[in-house]
Amino acid sequence: MIGCATPRWRARFASILCVIAFLAVASGPAPASDLSGYYARIQASLISKGYLRQDRTARDAPFNANDLTRDFVAIALRQEYAGGSLSARGGSKPLLRWEDPVRMRVQFGASVSAGQQSQDLRAIRGIASRLGQVTGHPVHLTQDRPNFHVLVVNDAERRGLGGYLKANVAGLSDRSINAILSMRRNHFCMVVAVPHADRRRGYRSVVAIIRAEHGPVMRQSCMQEELAQGMGLPNDCKDARPSIFNDNEEFGVLTRHDEMLLAMLYNRNLRSGMTADQAMPIIRRLAAQTLGG
């Protein structure tokens, strides 16, 4: 089985209770970032080239059970970081997903306008609902004891998140906090997942950083990918197609292929803590059954 991981951290749920909280990372509205123009140009360039596609079932990108198996292993069972640094050939890691119910809190920086907040919240609500349907796992938007934090902030606000992250994201290491605070502009978005000490218990907490400066199409792409990655598909794969988990940015939405991976991940025959060797026979069977269905 050929794994694939790319050398960049794209550090890009059934009733829903929606309570919006404002992130106190600046006193008053933060100044508009010049990153807005930079990301607007990137978005326009990608769209003009036919990227950031919105079709979930791509007829020009067929895939079979072997492809689905390969992509699952690469995206769910490989680590993008090897030896503490980015690696194009990260080693294997145990399967990890949520075993606890997902309690997602969405927070906006003071720089985010009311109109954008409304638009983004509506999008996140839809993504969360779809993830819950596809996985069959309970996912709720709530302010009560959140374990999945979605932060929509501009660059200045992101750099001021240290205190918030330390106080609110359980188990987040200083190293992970520093990675968030030092994001470069080519990191379009980021998600960091913290597992329980006992890997059989799956994830303990997750934080997703969405850059407020992105245009609406790029912002939606970031939200779709990071929220899905925070469910247990953390890697990108250059061979996966059609997929949002491919750094070439061809697809800007979760595709049928990606939803199949999520459904497989939360199948009752798999469990957090499994090694790749333990999971492989099940993954092959699930891939065949998923496409056969």
PDB file of C-alpha atoms in Angstrom:
ATOM      1  CA  MET A   1       0.000   0.000   0.000  1.00  0.00           C
ATOM      2  CA  ILE A   2       1.488   3.327  -1.053  1.00  0.00           C
ATOM      3  CA  GLY A   3       0.926   6.070   1.507  1.00  0.00           C
ATOM      4  CA  CYS A   4       0.959   9.724   0.631  1.00  0.00           C
ATOM      5  CA  ALA A   5       1.499  12.743   2.807  1.00  0.00           C
ATOM      6  CA  THR A   6       2.388  16.216   1.609  1.00  0.00           C
ATOM      7  CA  PRO A   7       5.068  18.494   3.089  1.00  0.00           C
ATOM      8  CA  ARG A   8       2.747  21.233   4.211  1.00  0.00           C
ATOM      9  CA  TRP A   9       0.490  21.499   7.272  1.00  0.00           C
ATOM     10  CA  ARG A  10      -2.639  22.891   5.762  1.00  0.00           C
ATOM     11  CA  ALA A  11      -3.485  23.784   8.787  1.00  0.00           C
ATOM     12  CA  ARG A  12      -6.792  23.777   6.428  1.00  0.00           C
ATOM     13  CA  PHE A  13     -22.681  17.585  14.426  1.00  0.00           C
ATOM     14  CA  ALA A  14     -28.813  15.566  16.022  1.00  0.00           C
ATOM     15  CA  SER A  15     -29.956  18.947  17.264  1.00  0.00           C
ATOM     16  CA  ILE A  16     -27.843  22.082  17.219  1.00  0.00           C
ATOM     17  CA  LEU A  17     -27.752  24.746  19.888  1.00  0.00           C
ATOM     18  CA  CYS A  18     -26.205  27.877  18.522  1.00  0.00           C
ATOM     19  CA  VAL A  19     -24.748  30.492  20.840  1.00  0.00           C
ATOM     20  CA  ILE A  20     -22.231  32.955  19.471  1.00  0.00           C
ATOM     21  CA  ALA A  21     -19.454  34.287  21.653  1.00  0.00           C
ATOM     22  CA  PHE A  22     -16.994  36.966  20.710  1.00  0.00           C
ATOM     23  CA  LEU A  23     -13.344  36.194  21.180  1.00  0.00           C
ATOM     24  CA  ALA A  24     -11.696  38.747  23.443  1.00  0.00           C
ATOM     25  CA  VAL A  25      -8.309  38.927  21.792  1.00  0.00           C
ATOM     26  CA  ALA A  26      -8.295  42.662  21.105  1.00  0.00           C
ATOM     27  CA  SER A  27      -9.774  45.726  22.691  1.00  0.00           C
ATOM     28  CA  GLY A  28     -12.225  46.888  20.060  1.00  0.00           C
ATOM     29  CA  PRO A  29     -12.206  46.055  16.366  1.00  0.00           C
ATOM     30  CA  ALA A  30      -8.836  45.051  14.988  1.00  0.00           C
ATOM     31  CA  PRO A  31      -7.528  46.872  11.911  1.00  0.00           C
ATOM     32  CA  ALA A  32      -8.202  45.244   8.539  1.00  0.00           C
ATOM     33  CA  SER A  33      -5.322  43.063   7.444  1.00  0.00           C
ATOM     34  CA  ASP A  34      -3.546  43.501   4.131  1.00  0.00           C
ATOM     35  CA  LEU A  35      -3.798  39.719   3.896  1.00  0.00           C
ATOM     36  CA  SER A  36      -7.347  40.170   2.579  1.00  0.00           C
ATOM     37  CA  GLY A  37      -6.031  41.359  -0.783  1.00  0.00           C
ATOM     38  CA  TYR A  38      -3.407  38.627  -0.880  1.00  0.00           C
ATOM     39  CA  TYR A  39      -5.952  35.863  -0.293  1.00  0.00           C
ATOM     40  CA  ALA A  40      -8.459  37.471  -2.674  1.00  0.00           C
ATOM     41  CA  ARG A  41      -5.874  37.231  -5.454  1.00  0.00           C
ATOM     42  CA  ILE A  42      -5.171  33.589  -4.626  1.00  0.00           C
ATOM     43  CA  GLN A  43      -8.890  32.760  -4.612  1.00  0.00           C
ATOM     44  CA  ALA A  44      -9.448  34.499  -7.942  1.00  0.00           C
ATOM     45  CA  SER A  45      -6.453  32.758  -9.501  1.00  0.00           C
ATOM     46  CA  LEU A  46      -7.554  29.312  -8.336  1.00  0.00           C
ATOM     47  CA  ILE A  47     -11.130  29.799  -9.561  1.00  0.00           C
ATOM     48  CA  SER A  48      -9.920  31.095 -12.937  1.00  0.00           C
ATOM     49  CA  LYS A  49      -7.935  27.862 -13.352  1.00  0.00           C
ATOM     50  CA  GLY A  50     -10.941  25.691 -12.549  1.00  0.00           C
ATOM     51  CA  TYR A  51      -9.916  24.913  -8.975  1.00  0.00           C
ATOM     52  CA  LEU A  52     -11.948  25.152  -5.741  1.00  0.00           C
ATOM     53  CA  ARG A  53     -14.589  23.073  -7.520  1.00  0.00           C
ATOM     54  CA  GLN A  54     -18.008  22.853  -5.871  1.00  0.00           C
ATOM     55  CA  ASP A  55     -19.171  19.540  -7.391  1.00  0.00           C
ATOM     56  CA  ARG A  56     -19.284  16.762  -4.826  1.00  0.00           C
ATOM     57  CA  THR A  57     -19.639  13.912  -7.331  1.00  0.00           C
ATOM     58  CA  ALA A  58     -16.995  14.441 -10.006  1.00  0.00           C
ATOM     59  CA  ARG A  59     -17.697  12.328 -13.073  1.00  0.00           C
ATOM     60  CA  ASP A  60     -14.230  13.060 -14.412  1.00  0.00           C
ATOM     61  CA  ALA A  61     -12.561  11.552 -11.319  1.00  0.00           C
ATOM     62  CA  PRO A  62     -13.639   7.913 -10.929  1.00  0.00           C
ATOM     63  CA  PHE A  63     -12.183   5.853  -8.099  1.00  0.00           C
ATOM     64  CA  ASN A  64     -12.371   2.220  -7.041  1.00  0.00           C
ATOM     65  CA  ALA A  65     -12.077   0.261  -3.793  1.00  0.00           C
ATOM     66  CA  ASN A  66      -8.288   0.097  -4.040  1.00  0.00           C
ATOM     67  CA  ASP A  67      -8.126   3.887  -4.389  1.00  0.00           C
ATOM     68  CA  LEU A  68     -10.436   4.361  -1.421  1.00  0.00           C
ATOM     69  CA  THR A  69      -8.341   1.987   0.696  1.00  0.00           C
ATOM     70  CA  ARG A  70      -5.095   3.731  -0.276  1.00  0.00           C
ATOM     71  CA  ASP A  71      -6.530   7.171   0.455  1.00  0.00           C
ATOM     72  CA  PHE A  72      -7.956   6.116   3.823  1.00  0.00           C
ATOM     73  CA  VAL A  73      -4.593   4.781   4.936  1.00  0.00           C
ATOM     74  CA  ALA A  74      -2.768   7.901   3.752  1.00  0.00           C
ATOM     75  CA  ILE A  75      -5.212  10.373   5.292  1.00  0.00           C
ATOM     76  CA  ALA A  76      -6.223   8.589   8.515  1.00  0.00           C
ATOM     77  CA  LEU A  77      -3.234   6.391   9.347  1.00  0.00           C
ATOM     78  CA  ARG A  78      -0.176   8.399   8.322  1.00  0.00           C
ATOM     79  CA  GLN A  79       1.382  11.334  10.103  1.00  0.00           C
ATOM     80  CA  GLU A  80       2.364  14.423   8.162  1.00  0.00           C
ATOM     81  CA  TYR A  81       5.023  15.232  10.731  1.00  0.00           C
ATOM     82  CA  ALA A  82       7.872  12.803  11.291  1.00  0.00           C
ATOM     83  CA  GLY A  83      10.545  13.394  13.913  1.00  0.00           C
ATOM     84  CA  GLY A  84       9.016  16.734  14.845  1.00  0.00           C
ATOM     85  CA  SER A  85       9.275  18.231  11.362  1.00  0.00           C
ATOM     86  CA  LEU A  86       7.317  18.206   8.150  1.00  0.00           C
ATOM     87  CA  SER A  87       7.936  15.084   6.117  1.00  0.00           C
ATOM     88  CA  ALA A  88       6.773  13.903   2.742  1.00  0.00           C
ATOM     89  CA  ARG A  89       7.064  10.370   4.062  1.00  0.00           C
ATOM     90  CA  GLY A  90       5.549  10.473   7.523  1.00  0.00           C
ATOM     91  CA  GLY A  91       5.313   7.202   9.403  1.00  0.00           C
ATOM     92  CA  SER A  92       2.210   5.314  10.428  1.00  0.00           C
ATOM     93  CA  LYS A  93       0.086   6.353  13.400  1.00  0.00           C
ATOM     94  CA  PRO A  94      -2.800   4.727  15.258  1.00  0.00           C
ATOM     95  CA  LEU A  95      -6.328   5.337  14.065  1.00  0.00           C
ATOM     96  CA  LEU A  96      -7.873   8.226  16.006  1.00  0.00           C
ATOM     97  CA  ARG A  97     -11.401   9.626  15.934  1.00  0.00           C
ATOM     98  CA  TRP A  98     -13.928  11.020  18.395  1.00  0.00           C
ATOM     99  CA  GLU A  99     -15.263   8.516  20.894  1.00  0.00           C
ATOM    100  CA  ASP A 100     -16.743  11.302  23.059  1.00  0.00           C
ATOM    101  CA  PRO A 101     -19.634  13.397  21.693  1.00  0.00           C
ATOM    102  CA  VAL A 102     -18.349  16.431  19.807  1.00  0.00           C
ATOM    103  CA  ARG A 103     -19.245  19.714  21.497  1.00  0.00           C
ATOM    104  CA  MET A 104     -18.300  22.451  19.062  1.00  0.00           C
ATOM    105  CA  ARG A 105     -18.013  26.120  19.948  1.00  0.00           C
ATOM    106  CA  VAL A 106     -17.680  28.764  17.232  1.00  0.00           C
ATOM    107  CA  GLN A 107     -16.057  32.067  18.166  1.00  0.00           C
ATOM    108  CA  PHE A 108     -15.301  35.151  16.131  1.00  0.00           C
ATOM    109  CA  GLY A 109     -12.660  37.813  16.540  1.00  0.00           C
ATOM    110  CA  ALA A 110     -13.757  41.413  16.981  1.00  0.00           C
ATOM    111  CA  SER A 111     -12.607  42.155  13.426  1.00  0.00           C
ATOM    112  CA  VAL A 112     -15.262  39.904  11.864  1.00  0.00           C
ATOM    113  CA  SER A 113     -18.305  41.865  10.721  1.00  0.00           C
ATOM    114  CA  ALA A 114     -21.813  40.861  11.751  1.00  0.00           C
ATOM    115  CA  GLY A 115     -22.611  39.943   8.162  1.00  0.00           C
ATOM    116  CA  GLN A 116     -19.617  37.634   7.853  1.00  0.00           C
ATOM    117  CA  GLN A 117     -20.369  36.080  11.234  1.00  0.00           C
ATOM    118  CA  SER A 118     -23.887  35.252  10.102  1.00  0.00           C
ATOM    119  CA  GLN A 119     -22.630  33.776   6.828  1.00  0.00           C
ATOM    120  CA  ASP A 120     -19.877  31.749   8.474  1.00  0.00           C
ATOM    121  CA  LEU A 121     -22.081  30.456  11.257  1.00  0.00           C
ATOM    122  CA  ARG A 122     -24.645  29.278   8.729  1.00  0.00           C
ATOM    123  CA  ALA A 123     -21.913  27.491   6.793  1.00  0.00           C
ATOM    124  CA  ILE A 124     -20.421  25.861   9.899  1.00  0.00           C
ATOM    125  CA  ARG A 125     -23.866  24.770  11.055  1.00  0.00           C
ATOM    126  CA  GLY A 126     -24.414  23.059   7.702  1.00  0.00           C
ATOM    127  CA  ILE A 127     -21.000  21.393   7.722  1.00  0.00           C
ATOM    128  CA  ALA A 128     -21.483  20.193  11.296  1.00  0.00           C
ATOM    129  CA  SER A 129     -24.887  18.748  10.504  1.00  0.00           C
ATOM    130  CA  ARG A 130     -23.535  16.941   7.457  1.00  0.00           C
ATOM    131  CA  LEU A 131     -20.582  15.509   9.380  1.00  0.00           C
ATOM    132  CA  GLY A 132     -22.964  14.156  12.000  1.00  0.00           C
ATOM    133  CA  GLN A 133     -25.153  12.537   9.348  1.00  0.00           C
ATOM    134  CA  VAL A 134     -22.245  10.974   7.485  1.00  0.00           C
ATOM    135  CA  THR A 135     -20.449   9.620  10.549  1.00  0.00           C
ATOM    136  CA  GLY A 136     -23.450   8.797  12.717  1.00  0.00           C
ATOM    137  CA  HIS A 137     -21.530  10.391  15.596  1.00  0.00           C
ATOM    138  CA  PRO A 138     -23.128  13.022  17.875  1.00  0.00           C
ATOM    139  CA  VAL A 139     -21.891  16.525  17.032  1.00  0.00           C
ATOM    140  CA  HIS A 140     -23.487  19.659  18.512  1.00  0.00           C
ATOM    141  CA  LEU A 141     -22.784  23.379  18.429  1.00  0.00           C
ATOM    142  CA  THR A 142     -22.831  24.559  22.023  1.00  0.00           C
ATOM    143  CA  GLN A 143     -21.231  26.792  24.638  1.00  0.00           C
ATOM    144  CA  ASP A 144     -21.385  24.063  27.276  1.00  0.00           C
ATOM    145  CA  ARG A 145     -18.053  22.322  27.955  1.00  0.00           C
ATOM    146  CA  PRO A 146     -16.775  22.593  24.352  1.00  0.00           C
ATOM    147  CA  ASN A 147     -14.105  20.191  23.157  1.00  0.00           C
ATOM    148  CA  PHE A 148     -13.936  21.332  19.507  1.00  0.00           C
ATOM    149  CA  HIS A 149     -13.073  25.024  19.143  1.00  0.00           C
ATOM    150  CA  VAL A 150     -13.575  26.809  15.814  1.00  0.00           C
ATOM    151  CA  LEU A 151     -11.932  30.244  15.852  1.00  0.00           C
ATOM    152  CA  VAL A 152     -12.540  32.668  12.981  1.00  0.00           C
ATOM    153  CA  VAL A 153      -9.944  35.404  13.449  1.00  0.00           C
ATOM    154  CA  ASN A 154      -7.761  37.775  11.517  1.00  0.00           C
ATOM    155  CA  ASP A 155      -3.988  37.616  11.635  1.00  0.00           C
ATOM    156  CA  ALA A 156      -3.517  40.077  14.505  1.00  0.00           C
ATOM    157  CA  GLU A 157      -6.147  38.293  16.593  1.00  0.00           C
ATOM    158  CA  ARG A 158      -4.571  34.905  15.890  1.00  0.00           C
ATOM    159  CA  ARG A 159      -1.243  36.127  17.224  1.00  0.00           C
ATOM    160  CA  GLY A 160      -2.981  37.075  20.473  1.00  0.00           C
ATOM    161  CA  LEU A 161      -4.595  33.674  21.059  1.00  0.00           C
ATOM    162  CA  GLY A 162      -1.971  32.265  23.434  1.00  0.00           C
ATOM    163  CA  GLY A 163      -3.877  32.889  26.647  1.00  0.00           C
ATOM    164  CA  TYR A 164      -7.172  31.650  25.206  1.00  0.00           C
ATOM    165  CA  LEU A 165      -5.625  28.435  23.906  1.00  0.00           C
ATOM    166  CA  LYS A 166      -3.896  27.676  27.191  1.00  0.00           C
ATOM    167  CA  ALA A 167      -7.074  28.259  29.161  1.00  0.00           C
ATOM    168  CA  ASN A 168      -9.621  26.555  26.909  1.00  0.00           C
ATOM    169  CA  VAL A 169      -8.117  23.778  24.750  1.00  0.00           C
ATOM    170  CA  ALA A 170      -7.517  20.799  27.012  1.00  0.00           C
ATOM    171  CA  GLY A 171      -4.112  19.182  26.685  1.00  0.00           C
ATOM    172  CA  LEU A 172      -2.794  21.553  24.000  1.00  0.00           C
ATOM    173  CA  SER A 173       1.003  21.633  24.199  1.00  0.00           C
ATOM    174  CA  ASP A 174       3.161  24.751  24.144  1.00  0.00           C
ATOM    175  CA  ARG A 175       4.599  23.500  20.872  1.00  0.00           C
ATOM    176  CA  SER A 176       1.158  23.345  19.260  1.00  0.00           C
ATOM    177  CA  ILE A 177       0.279  26.780  20.620  1.00  0.00           C
ATOM    178  CA  ASN A 178       3.470  28.183  19.129  1.00  0.00           C
ATOM    179  CA  ALA A 179       2.614  26.572  15.772  1.00  0.00           C
ATOM    180  CA  ILE A 180      -0.733  28.397  15.787  1.00  0.00           C
ATOM    181  CA  LEU A 181       0.747  31.716  16.879  1.00  0.00           C
ATOM    182  CA  SER A 182       3.472  31.557  14.227  1.00  0.00           C
ATOM    183  CA  MET A 183       1.332  30.533  11.219  1.00  0.00           C
ATOM    184  CA  ARG A 184       2.740  31.877   7.985  1.00  0.00           C
ATOM    185  CA  ARG A 185       0.471  33.355   5.386  1.00  0.00           C
ATOM    186  CA  ASN A 186       0.818  30.293   3.118  1.00  0.00           C
ATOM    187  CA  HIS A 187      -0.866  28.304   5.896  1.00  0.00           C
ATOM    188  CA  PHE A 188      -4.414  28.997   4.736  1.00  0.00           C
ATOM    189  CA  CYS A 189      -5.968  27.463   7.865  1.00  0.00           C
ATOM    190  CA  MET A 190      -5.006  25.004  10.577  1.00  0.00           C
ATOM    191  CA  VAL A 191      -6.415  22.297  12.802  1.00  0.00           C
ATOM    192  CA  VAL A 192      -4.733  20.748  15.835  1.00  0.00           C
ATOM    193  CA  ALA A 193      -6.117  17.610  17.503  1.00  0.00           C
ATOM    194  CA  VAL A 194      -5.177  16.463  21.006  1.00  0.00           C
ATOM    195  CA  PRO A 195      -5.708  12.745  21.748  1.00  0.00           C
ATOM    196  CA  HIS A 196      -6.398  11.271  25.151  1.00  0.00           C
ATOM    197  CA  ALA A 197      -3.395   9.716  26.863  1.00  0.00           C
ATOM    198  CA  ASP A 198      -5.140   6.384  26.325  1.00  0.00           C
ATOM    199  CA  ARG A 199      -5.416   6.361  22.526  1.00  0.00           C
ATOM    200  CA  ARG A 200      -8.377   3.970  22.733  1.00  0.00           C
ATOM    201  CA  ARG A 201     -10.410   6.955  23.982  1.00  0.00           C
ATOM    202  CA  GLY A 202      -9.737   8.902  20.789  1.00  0.00           C
ATOM    203  CA  TYR A 203      -9.608  12.677  20.685  1.00  0.00           C
ATOM    204  CA  ARG A 204      -9.708  14.836  23.791  1.00  0.00           C
ATOM    205  CA  SER A 205      -9.897  18.261  22.125  1.00  0.00           C
ATOM    206  CA  VAL A 206      -9.523  19.977  18.758  1.00  0.00           C
ATOM    207  CA  VAL A 207      -8.942  23.587  17.718  1.00  0.00           C
ATOM    208  CA  ALA A 208      -9.438  24.866  14.168  1.00  0.00           C
ATOM    209  CA  ILE A 209      -8.138  28.250  13.020  1.00  0.00           C
ATOM    210  CA  ILE A 210     -10.005  29.856  10.118  1.00  0.00           C
ATOM    211  CA  ARG A 211      -8.492  33.012   8.679  1.00  0.00           C
ATOM    212  CA  ALA A 212     -11.127  35.757   8.571  1.00  0.00           C
ATOM    213  CA  GLU A 213      -9.287  37.442   5.683  1.00  0.00           C
ATOM    214  CA  HIS A 214     -10.193  34.700   3.193  1.00  0.00           C
ATOM    215  CA  GLY A 215     -12.823  35.335   0.555  1.00  0.00           C
ATOM    216  CA  PRO A 216     -16.065  33.356   0.909  1.00  0.00           C
ATOM    217  CA  VAL A 217     -15.065  30.433  -1.335  1.00  0.00           C
ATOM    218  CA  MET A 218     -11.673  29.921   0.292  1.00  0.00           C
ATOM    219  CA  ARG A 219     -13.176  30.378   3.748  1.00  0.00           C
ATOM    220  CA  GLN A 220     -15.804  27.714   3.026  1.00  0.00           C
ATOM    221  CA  SER A 221     -13.099  25.374   1.752  1.00  0.00           C
ATOM    222  CA  CYS A 222     -11.064  25.898   4.926  1.00  0.00           C
ATOM    223  CA  MET A 223     -14.076  25.299   7.153  1.00  0.00           C
ATOM    224  CA  GLN A 224     -15.096  22.130   5.326  1.00  0.00           C
ATOM    225  CA  GLU A 225     -11.613  20.646   5.338  1.00  0.00           C
ATOM    226  CA  GLU A 226     -10.534  21.605   8.863  1.00  0.00           C
ATOM    227  CA  LEU A 227     -13.766  20.456  10.501  1.00  0.00           C
ATOM    228  CA  ALA A 228     -13.557  17.132   8.658  1.00  0.00           C
ATOM    229  CA  GLN A 229      -9.893  16.744   9.523  1.00  0.00           C
ATOM    230  CA  GLY A 230     -10.789  17.435  13.136  1.00  0.00           C
ATOM    231  CA  MET A 231     -13.067  14.390  13.009  1.00  0.00           C
ATOM    232  CA  GLY A 232     -10.085  12.095  12.407  1.00  0.00           C
ATOM    233  CA  LEU A 233      -8.830  12.527   8.826  1.00  0.00           C
ATOM    234  CA  PRO A 234      -5.842  14.775   9.589  1.00  0.00           C
ATOM    235  CA  ASN A 235      -3.597  14.403   6.545  1.00  0.00           C
ATOM    236  CA  ASP A 236      -3.530  15.563   2.958  1.00  0.00           C
ATOM    237  CA  CYS A 237      -2.820  13.169   0.090  1.00  0.00           C
ATOM    238  CA  LYS A 238      -1.594  14.130  -3.373  1.00  0.00           C
ATOM    239  CA  ASP A 239      -3.147  11.027  -4.962  1.00  0.00           C
ATOM    240  CA  ALA A 240      -6.654  11.385  -3.491  1.00  0.00           C
ATOM    241  CA  ARG A 241      -9.185  12.485  -6.127  1.00  0.00           C
ATOM    242  CA  PRO A 242     -11.833  13.774  -6.066  1.00  0.00           C
ATOM    243  CA  SER A 243     -10.997  15.076  -2.613  1.00  0.00           C
ATOM    244  CA  ILE A 244     -10.679  18.211  -0.522  1.00  0.00           C
ATOM    245  CA  PHE A 245      -7.828  16.408   1.266  1.00  0.00           C
ATOM    246  CA  ASN A 246      -5.501  17.176  -1.616  1.00  0.00           C
ATOM    247  CA  ASP A 247      -3.286  20.243  -1.421  1.00  0.00           C
ATOM    248  CA  ASN A 248      -3.712  21.042  -5.095  1.00  0.00           C
ATOM    249  CA  GLU A 249      -6.959  22.879  -4.144  1.00  0.00           C
ATOM    250  CA  GLU A 250      -8.886  21.316  -7.036  1.00  0.00           C
ATOM    251  CA  PHE A 251     -11.941  20.716  -4.848  1.00  0.00           C
ATOM    252  CA  GLY A 252     -13.297  23.262  -2.390  1.00  0.00           C
ATOM    253  CA  VAL A 253     -15.969  21.060  -0.792  1.00  0.00           C
ATOM    254  CA  LEU A 254     -16.168  17.626   0.793  1.00  0.00           C
ATOM    255  CA  THR A 255     -16.782  15.210  -2.047  1.00  0.00           C
ATOM    256  CA  ARG A 256     -18.595  11.875  -2.176  1.00  0.00           C
ATOM    257  CA  HIS A 257     -15.151  10.260  -1.891  1.00  0.00           C
ATOM    258  CA  ASP A 258     -14.408  12.242   1.301  1.00  0.00           C
ATOM    259  CA  GLU A 259     -17.763  11.404   2.884  1.00  0.00           C
ATOM    260  CA  MET A 260     -17.086   7.728   2.196  1.00  0.00           C
ATOM    261  CA  LEU A 261     -13.800   8.040   4.094  1.00  0.00           C
ATOM    262  CA  LEU A 262     -15.624   9.628   7.037  1.00  0.00           C
ATOM    263  CA  ALA A 263     -18.284   6.909   7.051  1.00  0.00           C
ATOM    264  CA  MET A 264     -15.578   4.249   7.027  1.00  0.00           C
ATOM    265  CA  LEU A 265     -13.696   5.966   9.859  1.00  0.00           C
ATOM    266  CA  TYR A 266     -16.748   5.825  12.140  1.00  0.00           C
ATOM    267  CA  ASN A 267     -17.789   2.283  11.237  1.00  0.00           C
ATOM    268  CA  ARG A 268     -18.388   0.250  14.400  1.00  0.00           C
ATOM    269  CA  ASN A 269     -15.788  -2.327  13.335  1.00  0.00           C
ATOM    270  CA  LEU A 270     -13.009   0.235  13.687  1.00  0.00           C
ATOM    271  CA  ARG A 271     -11.943   1.861  16.941  1.00  0.00           C
ATOM    272  CA  SER A 272      -9.470   4.442  18.164  1.00  0.00           C
ATOM    273  CA  GLY A 273      -6.033   3.077  18.986  1.00  0.00           C
ATOM    274  CA  MET A 274      -5.974   0.487  16.208  1.00  0.00           C
ATOM    275  CA  THR A 275      -2.681   0.154  14.365  1.00  0.00           C
ATOM    276  CA  ALA A 276      -2.573   0.174  10.588  1.00  0.00           C
ATOM    277  CA  ASP A 277      -1.930  -3.595  10.572  1.00  0.00           C
ATOM    278  CA  GLN A 278      -4.974  -4.215  12.778  1.00  0.00           C
ATOM    279  CA  ALA A 279      -7.202  -1.936  10.725  1.00  0.00           C
ATOM    280  CA  MET A 280      -6.147  -2.909   7.188  1.00  0.00           C
ATOM    281  CA  PRO A 281      -8.335  -6.013   6.698  1.00  0.00           C
ATOM    282  CA  ILE A 282     -11.360  -4.060   7.933  1.00  0.00           C
ATOM    283  CA  ILE A 283     -10.550  -1.027   5.786  1.00  0.00           C
ATOM    284  CA  ARG A 284     -10.285  -3.129   2.629  1.00  0.00           C
ATOM    285  CA  ARG A 285     -13.631  -4.769   3.362  1.00  0.00           C
ATOM    286  CA  LEU A 286     -15.313  -1.454   4.175  1.00  0.00           C
ATOM    287  CA  ALA A 287     -14.013   0.153   0.978  1.00  0.00           C
ATOM    288  CA  ALA A 288     -15.435  -2.672  -1.119  1.00  0.00           C
ATOM    289  CA  GLN A 289     -18.744  -2.598   0.747  1.00  0.00           C
ATOM    290  CA  THR A 290     -19.014   1.206   0.542  1.00  0.00           C
ATOM    291  CA  LEU A 291     -18.548   1.299  -3.220  1.00  0.00           C
ATOM    292  CA  GLY A 292     -20.615  -1.798  -3.699  1.00  0.00           C
ATOM    293  CA  GLY A 293     -23.476  -0.082  -1.869  1.00  0.00           C
TER     294      GLY A 293
END
